[in-house]
Amino acid sequence: MKIRVVSSREEIFTLNPNERIVHLAFRPSNKDIFSLVENCPKIEVIQLPKSYRRTVSKSIEMFLEMQRIQLIEGDVWGHRKDINEYYRIPSSIIEEIRELKTEGKSTEAIEEKVSRESKLNPEMVAYILRKDVTA
């Protein structure tokens, strides 16, 4: 599973329209969010750093909810965009999520354990759990 890292407003217009998960590494305006949704109609998740997440307006939150797009807070730890524009969630983490799920662990327990061990945000772990993606 990969997350497209976007570090500037200008980059929004160069995105592949099939992007599903995007991490915005800048503080987006309402217009930036609208542009992102317009340019990437298949988008499912927008991830923002904690400090930026708090500044998103209620109207944008409602808009994203109506579009069925999740707005989650989180970081892409140690990612260097100059090397690769995508942050890849290691397949080992996805495998661990699957194993815990087949063991019958609760969603909350899986979110807590995986987020503690991998630095992934619990909301992102929950998204992976729901999607049950292939690595």
Coordinates of C-alpha atoms in Angstrom, one line a residue:
M1 CA 0.0 0.0 0.0
K2 CA 1.4 3.4 -0.9
I3 CA 0.6 6.9 0.1
R4 CA 1.2 9.7 -2.3
V5 CA 3.1 12.6 -0.6
V6 CA 2.2 16.0 -1.8
S7 CA 4.5 18.8 -0.5
S8 CA 3.1 21.9 -2.3
R9 CA -0.1 23.3 -3.7
E10 CA 1.2 23.2 -7.3
E11 CA 1.7 19.5 -7.1
I12 CA -2.0 18.8 -6.7
F13 CA -2.5 19.5 -10.4
T14 CA 0.1 17.0 -11.4
L15 CA -1.4 14.1 -9.4
N16 CA -2.5 10.9 -11.1
P17 CA -6.3 10.9 -11.1
N18 CA -6.3 7.3 -9.6
E19 CA -4.6 8.3 -6.4
R20 CA -6.5 6.8 -3.4
I21 CA -4.4 7.9 -0.4
V22 CA -2.7 11.3 -0.3
H23 CA -0.6 12.9 2.5
L24 CA -0.5 16.7 2.4
A25 CA 2.8 17.9 3.8
F26 CA 1.6 21.6 3.7
R27 CA -1.3 23.4 5.4
P28 CA -4.1 23.1 2.8
S29 CA -6.7 25.8 2.2
N30 CA -10.3 24.9 1.4
K31 CA -9.5 25.6 -2.2
D32 CA -6.6 23.1 -2.1
I33 CA -8.9 20.4 -0.7
F34 CA -11.5 21.1 -3.4
S35 CA -8.8 20.9 -6.1
L36 CA -7.5 17.6 -4.7
V37 CA -10.9 16.0 -4.7
E38 CA -11.6 17.4 -8.2
N39 CA -8.3 16.1 -9.6
C40 CA -8.4 12.8 -7.9
P41 CA -12.0 11.5 -8.1
K42 CA -11.1 8.1 -6.6
I43 CA -9.5 9.5 -3.5
E44 CA -10.5 7.7 -0.3
V45 CA -8.1 9.2 2.4
I46 CA -6.5 12.5 2.9
Q47 CA -3.8 12.4 5.6
L48 CA -2.5 15.6 7.3
P49 CA 0.0 16.2 10.1
K50 CA -1.5 16.7 13.5
S51 CA -0.8 20.5 13.6
Y52 CA -2.5 21.0 10.2
R53 CA -5.4 18.7 10.9
R54 CA -6.6 21.0 13.6
T55 CA -6.9 23.9 11.2
V56 CA -9.2 22.3 8.7
S57 CA -12.6 24.0 8.7
K58 CA -15.8 22.3 9.6
S59 CA -17.2 23.0 6.2
I60 CA -14.4 21.0 4.6
E61 CA -14.9 18.2 7.1
M62 CA -18.6 18.1 6.1
F63 CA -17.7 18.2 2.4
L64 CA -15.3 15.3 2.7
E65 CA -17.8 13.3 4.8
M66 CA -20.4 13.8 2.1
Q67 CA -17.9 12.7 -0.5
R68 CA -17.0 9.6 1.7
I69 CA -13.4 10.7 2.0
Q70 CA -11.7 10.1 5.3
L71 CA -9.6 12.9 6.7
I72 CA -7.1 11.5 9.1
E73 CA -4.1 12.8 11.0
G74 CA -0.7 11.2 10.7
D75 CA 2.8 11.5 9.5
V76 CA 5.0 9.7 7.0
W77 CA 8.0 9.2 9.3
G78 CA 11.4 9.4 7.8
H79 CA 10.2 9.8 4.2
R80 CA 12.4 11.6 1.8
K81 CA 10.3 13.0 -1.1
D82 CA 13.3 13.8 -3.2
I83 CA 14.0 10.1 -3.4
N84 CA 10.4 8.8 -3.9
E85 CA 7.1 10.6 -4.2
Y86 CA 5.3 7.7 -2.5
Y87 CA 5.6 6.5 1.1
R88 CA 5.1 2.7 1.1
I89 CA 3.5 1.0 4.1
P90 CA 5.7 -2.1 4.6
S91 CA 4.0 -5.3 3.7
S92 CA 5.1 -6.8 7.0
I93 CA 2.8 -4.3 8.8
I94 CA -0.1 -5.3 6.5
E95 CA 0.7 -9.0 7.2
E96 CA 0.7 -8.4 10.9
I97 CA -2.7 -6.6 10.7
R98 CA -4.1 -9.6 8.8
E99 CA -2.7 -12.1 11.3
L100 CA -4.1 -10.2 14.2
K101 CA -7.4 -10.0 12.4
T102 CA -7.5 -13.8 11.8
E103 CA -6.6 -14.4 15.4
G104 CA -9.9 -12.7 16.3
K105 CA -8.4 -9.6 18.0
S106 CA -10.7 -6.6 18.4
T107 CA -10.3 -3.7 16.0
E108 CA -9.3 -1.5 18.9
A109 CA -6.6 -3.9 20.1
I110 CA -5.2 -4.2 16.5
E111 CA -5.1 -0.4 16.1
E112 CA -3.4 0.1 19.4
K113 CA -0.8 -2.7 19.0
V114 CA 0.1 -1.9 15.3
S115 CA 0.2 1.9 15.8
R116 CA 2.5 1.5 18.9
E117 CA 4.9 -0.7 17.0
S118 CA 4.9 0.9 13.6
K119 CA 4.4 4.6 14.2
L120 CA 1.3 4.4 11.9
N121 CA -1.6 6.4 13.1
P122 CA -4.5 4.3 14.6
E123 CA -6.9 5.8 12.0
M124 CA -4.6 4.6 9.2
V125 CA -4.5 1.1 10.7
A126 CA -8.3 1.2 10.9
Y127 CA -8.4 2.1 7.2
I128 CA -6.1 -0.8 6.3
L129 CA -8.2 -3.1 8.4
R130 CA -11.4 -2.1 6.5
K131 CA -9.7 -2.3 3.1
D132 CA -7.8 -5.5 3.8
V133 CA -5.4 -4.6 1.1
T134 CA -3.0 -6.9 -0.6
A135 CA 0.6 -6.1 0.0

